[in-house]
Structures are given as C-alpha cells and as structure tokens.
Coordinates of C-alpha atoms in Angstrom, one line a residue:
M121 CA -3.0 -26.0 35.8
L122 CA -3.7 -24.7 32.4
I123 CA -6.8 -24.0 31.4
S124 CA -8.5 -24.5 27.5
I125 CA -10.9 -21.7 26.5
E126 CA -12.9 -25.0 26.3
S127 CA -12.8 -25.9 29.4
L128 CA -14.1 -22.7 30.8
L129 CA -16.7 -22.8 28.6
I130 CA -18.0 -27.2 30.6
I131 CA -17.6 -24.8 33.5
F132 CA -19.6 -21.8 33.2
L133 CA -22.1 -24.0 32.1
V134 CA -21.6 -25.8 35.1
Y135 CA -22.0 -22.8 37.0
F136 CA -24.6 -22.2 35.8
I137 CA -26.4 -25.2 36.1
L138 CA -25.9 -25.2 39.7
V139 CA -27.0 -22.3 39.8
H140 CA -29.9 -22.8 39.0
V141 CA -30.3 -25.8 40.3
G142 CA -30.4 -24.0 43.5
F143 CA -32.5 -20.5 42.5
Y144 CA -35.3 -23.6 41.3
K145 CA -35.7 -24.4 45.4
F146 CA -35.4 -21.1 46.4
F147 CA -38.2 -20.0 44.0
E148 CA -40.8 -22.8 45.1
K149 CA -40.3 -21.6 48.8
A150 CA -40.8 -18.1 48.0
G151 CA -43.7 -19.2 47.1
V152 CA -43.1 -18.9 42.9
P153 CA -42.6 -22.0 40.0
G154 CA -39.3 -23.9 39.6
W155 CA -39.7 -24.1 36.6
K156 CA -40.0 -20.5 35.8
V157 CA -36.0 -20.1 36.6
I158 CA -35.1 -21.4 33.7
I159 CA -37.3 -18.4 31.2
P160 CA -33.5 -15.8 30.6
V161 CA -35.1 -11.8 31.9
Y162 CA -38.8 -13.1 32.7
S163 CA -36.3 -16.0 35.8
V164 CA -34.3 -12.1 36.9
Y165 CA -38.0 -10.3 37.0
L166 CA -39.1 -13.1 39.7
A167 CA -36.0 -13.4 41.6
L168 CA -36.4 -9.3 42.3
K169 CA -39.9 -9.6 43.1
I170 CA -38.3 -12.3 45.5
I171 CA -35.8 -10.0 46.8
K172 CA -37.8 -7.0 46.2
K173 CA -35.2 -5.2 44.1
P174 CA -36.1 -2.6 42.5
L175 CA -36.3 -3.0 37.9
W176 CA -33.4 -1.0 37.6
W177 CA -31.5 -3.8 38.5
L178 CA -32.3 -5.1 35.6
I179 CA -30.9 -3.4 32.9
L180 CA -27.7 -3.6 35.1
Y181 CA -27.7 -6.7 35.6
Y182 CA -27.6 -6.8 31.1
I183 CA -24.3 -4.7 31.4
P184 CA -21.2 -6.6 31.2
F185 CA -19.2 -7.0 33.8
I186 CA -21.5 -4.7 35.8
G187 CA -24.7 -7.4 35.9
F188 CA -21.0 -9.6 37.4
I189 CA -21.3 -6.8 40.9
I190 CA -25.9 -7.6 40.4
G191 CA -25.9 -11.2 40.4
I192 CA -23.4 -10.9 43.1
G193 CA -26.0 -8.8 45.2
L194 CA -29.2 -11.3 44.8
I195 CA -27.1 -13.7 46.0
V196 CA -25.9 -12.3 48.7
E197 CA -30.2 -11.2 48.8
F198 CA -31.6 -14.4 48.2
L199 CA -29.0 -16.3 51.1
K200 CA -30.2 -13.6 53.3
S201 CA -34.2 -14.0 53.0
F202 CA -33.4 -17.6 53.6
G203 CA -32.4 -16.4 57.2
Y204 CA -28.8 -16.9 56.0
L205 CA -27.3 -13.5 57.7
R206 CA -23.7 -14.5 58.9
F207 CA -20.5 -12.3 56.1
Y208 CA -19.1 -15.8 56.1
Q209 CA -22.2 -17.6 54.2
H210 CA -22.8 -15.0 52.1
M211 CA -18.9 -15.1 51.4
L212 CA -19.3 -19.3 50.6
G213 CA -22.3 -18.7 48.1
I214 CA -19.6 -15.8 46.2
L215 CA -16.9 -18.1 46.4
F216 CA -18.6 -21.6 46.4
G217 CA -22.4 -20.9 44.9
P218 CA -22.3 -23.9 43.0
I219 CA -22.0 -25.9 46.2
Y220 CA -23.4 -24.2 48.3
I221 CA -26.3 -23.0 47.3
P222 CA -27.8 -26.1 46.1
Y223 CA -27.0 -27.4 49.4
V224 CA -28.9 -24.4 51.3
A225 CA -31.4 -24.7 49.0
F226 CA -32.3 -27.9 49.5
K227 CA -32.1 -28.0 53.3
P228 CA -35.2 -28.7 55.1
E229 CA -35.0 -25.9 57.1
T230 CA -34.2 -23.8 55.5
Q231 CA -37.8 -20.9 54.8
F232 CA -37.9 -18.3 53.2
I233 CA -38.9 -15.8 55.6
G234 CA -38.9 -12.3 53.3
P235 CA -36.4 -9.3 52.7
E236 CA -38.3 -7.4 55.3
E237 CA -37.5 -9.6 58.1
A238 CA -34.0 -10.1 57.2
K239 CA -33.4 -6.1 57.0
K240 CA -34.4 -6.2 61.5
F241 CA -30.9 -8.9 61.7
K242 CA -28.8 -5.5 63.2
K243 CA -25.0 -5.5 61.8
S244 CA -22.3 -4.9 63.9
G245 CA -19.4 -1.8 63.1
T246 CA -17.4 -4.5 62.1
R247 CA -19.6 -6.4 59.6
E248 CA -20.8 -3.0 58.1
W249 CA -17.0 -2.4 57.9
A250 CA -16.3 -6.1 56.2
D251 CA -19.2 -5.8 54.0
A252 CA -18.5 -2.4 52.4
I253 CA -14.6 -2.6 51.5
V254 CA -16.0 -6.3 49.9
F255 CA -18.2 -5.0 47.8
A256 CA -15.4 -2.2 46.6
V257 CA -12.3 -4.1 46.7
I258 CA -14.9 -6.1 43.5
A259 CA -16.3 -3.4 42.3
A260 CA -13.0 -2.0 41.2
T261 CA -10.9 -4.9 41.0
I262 CA -13.9 -5.5 37.4
I263 CA -13.8 -2.1 36.9
R264 CA -9.3 -1.6 36.5
T265 CA -9.3 -5.2 34.7
F266 CA -12.3 -5.2 32.1
F267 CA -12.6 -1.0 31.8
I268 CA -10.7 2.0 32.9
E269 CA -7.7 1.7 34.7
A270 CA -5.2 4.4 36.4
F271 CA -1.0 4.0 36.1
T272 CA 1.1 6.1 36.1
I273 CA 4.5 7.5 33.7
P274 CA 8.0 6.7 36.1
T275 CA 10.2 7.5 33.0
S276 CA 10.7 9.8 30.8
S277 CA 11.1 7.8 26.9
M278 CA 7.3 9.6 26.1
E279 CA 8.8 13.3 26.9
K280 CA 7.5 15.6 26.0
S281 CA 4.8 14.4 25.1
L282 CA 3.7 12.5 28.9
L283 CA 5.8 13.2 31.3
V284 CA 7.5 12.1 34.3
G285 CA 5.1 11.8 36.9
D286 CA 2.1 12.2 34.4
Y287 CA -1.4 10.2 35.7
L288 CA -2.9 8.0 33.2
F289 CA -6.2 6.2 32.4
V290 CA -6.4 3.3 30.3
S291 CA -8.9 2.4 28.4
K292 CA -9.3 -1.6 29.0
L293 CA -12.8 -1.2 26.5
S294 CA -10.8 1.2 23.4
Y295 CA -9.2 -2.9 21.9
G296 CA -11.2 -5.3 23.8
A297 CA -10.2 -6.1 27.7
K298 CA -8.5 -9.7 27.9
L299 CA -9.2 -12.0 30.8
P300 CA -6.3 -12.4 32.8
N301 CA -3.6 -15.1 32.5
S302 CA -3.4 -15.4 36.4
P303 CA -6.7 -15.1 37.9
L304 CA -5.6 -16.1 41.4
S305 CA -3.8 -13.1 42.5
F306 CA -4.3 -10.2 45.7
P307 CA -6.2 -7.4 45.0
F308 CA -4.1 -4.0 43.6
A309 CA -1.2 -5.6 43.0
H310 CA 0.4 -6.1 40.3
H311 CA 3.3 -8.7 40.8
T312 CA 4.8 -8.8 43.3
L313 CA 3.2 -8.5 46.7
P314 CA 3.3 -4.9 48.9
L315 CA 5.8 -3.5 51.1
T316 CA 8.6 -6.6 49.5
E317 CA 10.7 -7.3 47.1
S318 CA 9.7 -10.5 45.6
V319 CA 7.1 -12.2 46.5
K320 CA 5.3 -12.8 44.1
S321 CA 1.4 -11.6 44.3
Y322 CA -0.1 -14.2 42.2
L323 CA -0.8 -17.7 42.0
E324 CA -0.2 -20.1 39.7
W325 CA -1.7 -23.1 40.7
I326 CA -5.3 -21.9 37.5
K327 CA -3.3 -20.2 34.1
L328 CA -6.3 -19.5 31.7
P329 CA -5.5 -18.8 27.8
Y330 CA -5.3 -15.4 25.9
Y331 CA -9.0 -15.5 25.7
R332 CA -9.6 -11.1 25.2
L333 CA -13.3 -9.1 24.4
P334 CA -14.8 -7.6 21.4
A335 CA -12.7 -4.2 20.3
F336 CA -15.0 -0.5 20.5
T337 CA -11.5 -0.1 17.6
K338 CA -8.6 -1.7 16.4
I339 CA -4.9 -1.0 17.2
K340 CA -4.2 3.1 14.9
N341 CA -0.6 3.4 13.7
N342 CA 0.7 6.6 16.4
D343 CA -2.1 5.8 19.1
V344 CA -0.3 5.4 22.6
V345 CA -1.0 2.2 23.9
V346 CA 0.1 0.4 26.9
F347 CA 1.0 -3.8 27.6
N348 CA 3.4 -6.5 29.1
Y349 CA 6.9 -6.1 28.4
P350 CA 7.0 -8.8 26.6
D351 CA 10.8 -9.3 27.3
G352 CA 9.8 -9.4 31.3
D353 CA 8.8 -13.0 30.9
T354 CA 11.6 -13.6 32.4
V355 CA 13.7 -10.6 35.5
V356 CA 16.7 -10.1 37.2
I357 CA 14.7 -9.1 40.3
Q358 CA 18.0 -7.1 42.2
H359 CA 17.9 -5.4 38.6
Q360 CA 14.4 -4.9 37.1
N361 CA 14.8 -2.1 34.8
Q362 CA 17.3 -4.3 33.6
S363 CA 15.7 -6.2 30.5
Y364 CA 17.5 -10.8 31.5
Y365 CA 18.1 -11.0 27.7
Q366 CA 20.0 -8.1 27.2
L367 CA 22.2 -9.2 31.1
A368 CA 22.2 -12.4 29.9
R369 CA 24.5 -11.1 25.8
D370 CA 26.7 -8.8 28.3
Y371 CA 27.4 -11.0 30.9
G372 CA 27.3 -14.7 30.0
R373 CA 23.6 -17.0 31.1
D374 CA 25.8 -18.9 33.2
V375 CA 26.9 -15.6 34.8
I376 CA 24.1 -14.8 36.2
W377 CA 22.5 -17.4 36.6
N378 CA 24.9 -18.9 39.2
N379 CA 25.5 -15.9 40.4
P380 CA 24.3 -16.8 44.3
D381 CA 23.6 -12.8 44.5
L382 CA 21.2 -12.3 42.4
E383 CA 17.2 -14.3 42.1
I384 CA 15.6 -15.4 38.3
V385 CA 12.2 -15.6 38.4
S386 CA 9.1 -16.4 35.6
R387 CA 5.6 -14.6 34.9
P388 CA 2.4 -15.3 32.9
V389 CA 1.9 -12.8 30.4
D390 CA -0.7 -10.8 32.9
K391 CA 1.7 -10.4 35.1
R392 CA 4.8 -8.4 33.2
E393 CA 6.1 -5.0 34.0
N394 CA 3.1 -2.8 32.4
Y395 CA 4.4 -0.6 29.5
I396 CA 4.0 2.3 27.6
K397 CA 4.3 3.3 24.4
R398 CA 3.0 4.7 20.6
C399 CA 2.7 2.3 18.7
I400 CA 4.7 3.0 15.1
G401 CA 4.0 0.1 13.3
I402 CA 0.4 -2.6 12.8
P403 CA 0.7 -6.0 11.7
G404 CA 1.6 -6.8 8.0
D405 CA 3.6 -3.0 8.1
T406 CA 6.5 -2.6 7.1
L407 CA 8.7 -0.4 9.0
E408 CA 12.2 1.2 8.2
I409 CA 14.0 3.3 10.0
I410 CA 16.9 5.7 7.8
D411 CA 18.5 8.3 9.9
Q412 CA 16.3 9.0 12.7
I413 CA 13.9 9.0 10.2
V414 CA 10.7 6.0 10.4
Y415 CA 9.3 4.5 7.0
I416 CA 5.7 3.0 7.0
N417 CA 5.3 0.9 4.1
S418 CA 7.4 2.9 2.2
K419 CA 6.7 6.3 3.0
K420 CA 7.2 8.9 5.8
A421 CA 5.5 9.1 8.8
D422 CA 4.2 11.1 11.1
L423 CA 6.5 12.4 13.2
P424 CA 4.6 13.4 17.4
N425 CA 4.6 16.9 18.0
F426 CA 6.8 17.0 21.1
S427 CA 9.1 13.7 19.3
Q428 CA 12.3 14.7 21.6
F429 CA 16.0 13.4 19.9
S430 CA 20.2 13.9 21.0
Y431 CA 22.3 16.1 19.5
T432 CA 25.5 17.5 20.7
V433 CA 25.4 21.0 21.3
V434 CA 28.8 22.9 21.0
T435 CA 29.3 25.3 23.2
D436 CA 32.5 28.3 23.5
G437 CA 32.7 26.7 27.7
T438 CA 30.1 28.1 28.6
Y439 CA 28.5 26.2 30.4
L440 CA 24.2 25.1 29.8
S441 CA 22.6 26.5 33.2
E442 CA 20.4 24.6 35.6
K443 CA 18.4 28.3 34.4
T444 CA 18.8 27.8 30.6
L445 CA 17.7 23.9 30.6
E446 CA 14.1 24.8 32.8
K447 CA 13.1 28.0 31.2
M448 CA 13.9 25.7 28.0
D449 CA 12.0 22.8 29.9
I450 CA 14.5 20.8 29.4
T451 CA 14.3 17.9 31.9
D452 CA 16.4 14.7 30.6
P453 CA 20.3 14.4 31.9
I454 CA 23.0 16.3 29.7
Y455 CA 26.6 14.3 29.5
P456 CA 29.5 15.6 28.1
N457 CA 30.8 14.9 24.5
P458 CA 34.7 13.8 24.7
A459 CA 34.8 13.7 21.1
F460 CA 34.6 17.7 21.5
P461 CA 35.7 20.4 24.0
F462 CA 33.0 21.9 25.3
A463 CA 30.1 20.0 24.0
F464 CA 27.2 18.6 25.6
D465 CA 24.7 15.8 24.6
V466 CA 20.7 17.4 25.1
M467 CA 17.4 14.9 24.6
L468 CA 16.2 17.9 21.8
T469 CA 12.7 18.6 20.4
H470 CA 13.2 20.0 16.7
E471 CA 11.8 22.3 17.7
N472 CA 14.5 23.3 21.0
A473 CA 17.8 22.4 18.9
K474 CA 17.1 25.3 16.9
K475 CA 15.8 28.0 19.7
I476 CA 19.1 26.1 21.1
E477 CA 20.6 26.7 18.2
Q478 CA 20.3 30.4 18.3
F479 CA 22.3 31.3 21.6
D480 CA 25.7 33.9 20.9
F481 CA 26.8 30.7 22.5
V482 CA 26.7 27.7 20.6
K483 CA 28.6 27.3 18.1
Q484 CA 26.9 23.5 16.7
V485 CA 24.2 21.7 17.4
L486 CA 25.0 17.9 15.5
P487 CA 21.9 15.8 15.8
N488 CA 23.7 12.3 16.4
I489 CA 22.9 9.6 14.5
K490 CA 24.3 6.3 14.5
P491 CA 24.8 4.7 11.5
K492 CA 24.0 1.0 10.9
G493 CA 27.6 -1.3 12.0
Y494 CA 28.0 1.8 14.4
E495 CA 31.0 0.1 16.5
H496 CA 29.8 0.0 19.7
Y497 CA 26.6 -1.4 18.8
R498 CA 28.4 -4.4 17.9
K499 CA 29.8 -5.1 20.3
S500 CA 27.0 -5.6 23.0
M501 CA 24.0 -6.4 20.2
P502 CA 21.4 -3.9 22.2
I503 CA 18.7 -3.5 18.7
I504 CA 17.3 -7.0 17.3
P505 CA 17.7 -9.2 16.3
H506 CA 20.9 -9.2 18.4
H507 CA 23.5 -10.2 16.3
P508 CA 26.4 -9.6 14.1
S509 CA 24.9 -10.0 10.6
F510 CA 22.2 -6.6 11.0
G511 CA 24.5 -3.9 12.3
W512 CA 21.1 -2.1 13.3
T513 CA 20.7 0.6 15.1
E514 CA 17.5 3.2 16.7
D515 CA 18.0 5.4 14.1
N516 CA 18.8 3.3 11.1
F517 CA 17.1 0.8 11.1
G518 CA 15.5 -1.9 9.6
P519 CA 13.2 -2.9 6.2
L520 CA 11.8 -5.2 9.2
F521 CA 8.2 -7.3 7.8
I522 CA 5.6 -6.4 11.4
P523 CA 3.7 -9.8 11.3
K524 CA -0.1 -10.3 10.2
K525 CA -2.8 -13.6 11.4
G526 CA -2.6 -15.7 8.7
S527 CA 0.6 -13.6 6.9
V528 CA 3.1 -16.7 5.4
I529 CA 6.8 -15.4 5.0
S530 CA 9.4 -17.7 3.9
L531 CA 11.6 -19.1 5.7
T532 CA 15.2 -17.9 4.7
P533 CA 19.2 -18.4 7.0
E534 CA 18.8 -14.5 7.4
N535 CA 14.9 -14.3 8.2
I536 CA 14.6 -16.7 10.8
I537 CA 17.0 -15.1 12.9
I538 CA 14.8 -12.1 13.8
Y539 CA 11.6 -14.4 13.9
T540 CA 12.3 -17.3 15.8
R541 CA 11.1 -15.6 19.1
A542 CA 7.8 -15.0 17.9
I543 CA 6.8 -18.2 16.1
E544 CA 8.9 -20.7 19.7
T545 CA 8.4 -18.2 22.8
Y546 CA 4.5 -16.2 21.9
E547 CA 2.9 -19.4 19.5
G548 CA 4.2 -21.7 21.6
N549 CA 7.1 -23.8 18.5
Q550 CA 10.0 -24.8 18.7
V551 CA 12.7 -24.3 16.0
N552 CA 16.4 -25.7 14.9
I553 CA 18.3 -24.2 12.9
Q554 CA 20.7 -26.3 11.4
G555 CA 23.3 -25.4 8.8
D556 CA 20.9 -23.6 6.1
K557 CA 17.5 -25.6 6.7
I558 CA 15.3 -24.8 9.3
F559 CA 12.8 -27.2 11.8
I560 CA 9.8 -26.2 13.1
N561 CA 8.4 -28.8 14.6
G562 CA 11.0 -31.2 14.2
E563 CA 8.9 -31.2 10.3
Q564 CA 11.8 -29.2 7.6
A565 CA 10.1 -25.5 6.7
D566 CA 10.5 -22.9 4.0
S567 CA 7.7 -21.6 5.3
Y568 CA 5.8 -20.4 8.1
T569 CA 1.9 -18.9 8.7
F570 CA 1.4 -17.0 12.3
K571 CA -1.0 -16.8 14.4
L572 CA -1.2 -13.2 16.6
D573 CA -0.9 -10.1 15.5
Y574 CA 2.3 -8.4 16.1
Y575 CA 2.6 -4.5 16.4
F576 CA 5.8 -2.9 16.4
M577 CA 6.2 -0.2 19.7
M578 CA 8.8 3.2 20.0
G579 CA 8.7 5.8 22.6
D580 CA 8.6 9.6 21.3
N581 CA 12.5 10.3 22.9
R582 CA 13.5 8.8 21.0
H583 CA 16.9 7.9 22.9
N584 CA 16.2 7.2 25.4
S585 CA 13.3 5.0 25.2
A586 CA 13.6 1.2 25.7
D587 CA 11.1 0.1 22.8
S588 CA 10.7 -2.4 20.0
R589 CA 14.0 -1.7 19.2
F590 CA 15.6 -2.9 22.0
W591 CA 13.2 -6.5 23.0
G592 CA 11.3 -7.2 19.4
F593 CA 7.4 -6.8 18.6
V594 CA 4.0 -6.9 20.7
P595 CA 2.1 -9.9 20.4
E596 CA -1.3 -9.6 20.6
D597 CA -1.8 -11.0 24.2
H598 CA 0.6 -9.4 25.4
I599 CA -1.0 -5.2 24.9
V600 CA -3.8 -4.1 27.7
G601 CA -5.0 -0.5 26.5
K602 CA -5.0 2.8 25.1
A603 CA -3.8 6.0 27.2
V604 CA -6.8 8.2 27.1
L605 CA -6.6 10.8 29.5
V606 CA -3.7 12.7 32.0
W607 CA -6.0 13.6 34.4
L608 CA -2.9 14.0 37.2
S609 CA 0.5 15.1 36.5
L610 CA 2.8 16.4 39.6
D611 CA 6.1 17.5 39.0
A612 CA 8.8 15.8 41.6
N613 CA 11.4 19.2 40.9
K614 CA 8.8 21.0 42.7
S615 CA 7.5 22.6 45.4
F616 CA 4.6 21.3 46.7
V617 CA 2.9 24.7 46.0
N618 CA 4.3 24.0 42.4
K619 CA 4.2 20.9 42.2
V620 CA 1.4 20.1 40.2
R621 CA 0.9 20.4 36.0
W622 CA -2.2 22.4 36.2
N623 CA -2.2 23.3 31.9
R624 CA -1.2 19.2 31.9
L625 CA -4.6 18.0 33.4
M626 CA -7.7 16.1 32.4
N627 CA -5.8 16.4 28.6
T628 CA -6.5 13.5 26.0
I629 CA -3.9 12.0 25.1
K630 CA -2.7 12.1 21.2

C-alpha cells in the first residue's frame, strides 16, 4: 500500500490529536487543567513536572529525531505514573498510542499514583534486559536512519582512495536524511534476514513515497557518496553481485526467467544494495570521457590523487613477484595479456606506473585505452545506453547531459535511448517509440521536463568499477549519504598482529 505525503501528514495529524486527547485526561487526573495540553512547549514542561523528569528533557524533545526518543520516554513514564507498569503495556503505548493512550486514560479505574510509587515496582532481570534491548534498538535505528551509519568497503572499486576492509561512517544529515520507503523491516538487516540467502527482511504492506529532510549541503563534484544501486530493483539471488539487466542482455530474459535454479526478486529503493562511488557529474553537467580523461562542461575534471587505471606491463620474461607487488601496494589481481609474449595487465596509479617503468626487466608500460566501437563491447554492450549505435566504452564515453530537476530536453530517436530508463522507471512514465515518433503516456512528445535531479558516479579504480558508465544515472531518491570518515581499516590478507592499518584510522574522506 503506497501512502502519499498528503496521507502521511493526515496520519501524523490524527496521531497527534488522539494522543493529546489521552494526555488531556492524564493531565486532569494528575491535577493539571487538561486544556493546557494544547499549549506548545509549556505542555511538555508540565508533563515533565508531572513525571518529575529534568528540564533538560525539554531541550532534547525539540531536537529532530532525538525528540522521538524523548517522546517515547514520556509515554512510558506517564503510563508508569498511572499504574501501568508491565512491559506489554508500554509496548502498546509506543506502538498503538492513538488507541491505547486514550483508552487507558479514560478508564475510571486509571488513577495517578505518581513516579515515586511507580519506582517501588521491582523489575525482573528479564524485564531489565528487555527494556534495555528495546531502547537500544529504537535509539540505534533512529541514529542509523537519520544521522549516521557505519558501512564497510567490500570491493576494490574505490582503490586506492578507499580500501577493501575500510569501515566508514556515512553522514545521513549532509544531504538530508530520507524517510525509509519500507518502514516495516527487521532491525539492522538491509534486505535479507540474517542466516538466510533470500528471505526478505522487510514487509511491503506499507510503502512510503520519497521524502528527504532539509540538507546541510548539496552534492558536489568529487564528493564520495553512498547510494542505493539503481540496477538493483531486480535481482537474481544466485548472482547478486551481477546486474540482472546485463545478465538478461548476455543470456536473454527468457533464459533467466525460465531457469528453475534461479530466483528473481524485486526490491524497493531503500532495500537495494548500497554502493559507494565518487560523484563525477552533478545535475545539469555535461560529461565526456576522452582517452580516460574526464571532461565536465568541456573542462578537464580533477583526477583523484589515488585513481587507478589498467596498464599492460611488458617484461623481458621476468614475472612480477608478490614481493614487488606488495612493496608497491598493488592489491588487484594481475592477468596475462595475450597480445605480448611476456606481459601482464595491472591496475596502477599514475605514480606506480612511472615507478614500475624504471625497473630493469620492464620493457614497456602501456595504458589500456578502449576506443569507441571497441569490438568486444559491440557484442556484449555493457556500457550505457546498451545500444550498438553508440559504441561507448569506459575510456571514451559521451558527451552526456546529466538531467537536472526542471531541465527540458528535446527528444530525438537517438537520445531517447539514453533517457528512457530515467523517464520511465525513475519518474513513473510510459515510453513508447514508434519509428521516429516518441510517445510518453500515450501522447506524442518532442521534449521532456525532468522531475528529479540525477548524478553520475564513478569509482576511483577506473577499470575495476561497476558504475554509472555501466548502469546509468543515480536519481536523487537513491542517495543515502556522504562518506565522511574511515574509523577502522582491516587487511584480510595480513596476520592477526598486522591486520589493522593504523595509518588509516580516523582518516577523513576526500
């Protein structure tokens, strides 16, 4: 059931009114005029006096999200002060406040006993643990949903800027925290229940529309951003590390859907895989890549300091030893290159490429640059817009306009191929192409006005990154937050004693 923003506001208003009806009666039974419950700020002050809680609660109550926790505390403390001391009673008050609070408040037998009398109630050890766990789960869920969340780097797509084994803090506040699309979910699980391969960790009985709270800053070029994987709306469970759409292009949709060994699921936006990349292009930019060099609005873009590219290292027959690779901090796998007798494809920073070129046994270090129309890509078409008439590669790409909310583009049979997914999938329209004519929602169209902002993401490990070159734009409703800090870094290939990368601890992300 999809709930609109308007419906959501009505629900909150009804919730507010019904809970305050209950508190009106609570105030009266505690000896305070009930009408005072409608006075902003003062009513919270009186409530704290009734339950004898410190006035600094009043300040916390009006801090976004923290106030939600304080509100839960107020409900629980009021129920206790009126003799409702059981755990299940508190949970009813928290989960079903608009019904339960007026119900108990208007019961004749409900009488004010005060917080002192409530303290005489002795909790069992089990009850103490249950209260602590529930509070911790609620508090942690609010913090990770609206403030900051911990992530880890599972792949090398951002090497050497971010390493496999880096543990990050990602700020939800920076770009504005967004409401979860699927609020009914198992705590701390993303899309799959722990210890299972495909059991969903969420229910779709209630679906909330996209809404983002006010942001502290806008996404800028070269920000490191966490987002929900756009191609992750459909997933083959047995091949979750691959794009369903590329699998369909490679093997045919019918082959995948008719395979009894494959399970295919769809996921809402907030339950798609979390990716981390660098934002290369922001809304309104025109991006082009010429021989690996990125141009934004016809100007050469800054290259991150630790960016890596694929090079072919030609030697005199000497193999690149593990000791040499480790000394140069080369962690990506190396592969033989059949084009030369003794050659290897290696991911290198520009600095490492210059260093390795000085080795006596190295004859050449050649950058691997795929031109437009590269033969292999004409067959598998992994690069957007996945059409043979373009022939773009990760090294020679575009030019491409990145849509901005409110921007208008003229539609042609050529560019509609690029923007169909944005117009159709992300903005909820139906696109039909009949010859040279384009129809949107059944009406012929020669232009389109975008409803959302879009972003273009790339990994710093430019030849080992599944990014916007492969699956397209990232809509604003997929943005999760800004990567701000590496708080821990572990090297899985090192011994226990040397596992921690001490030089990376508490490093800010640039």
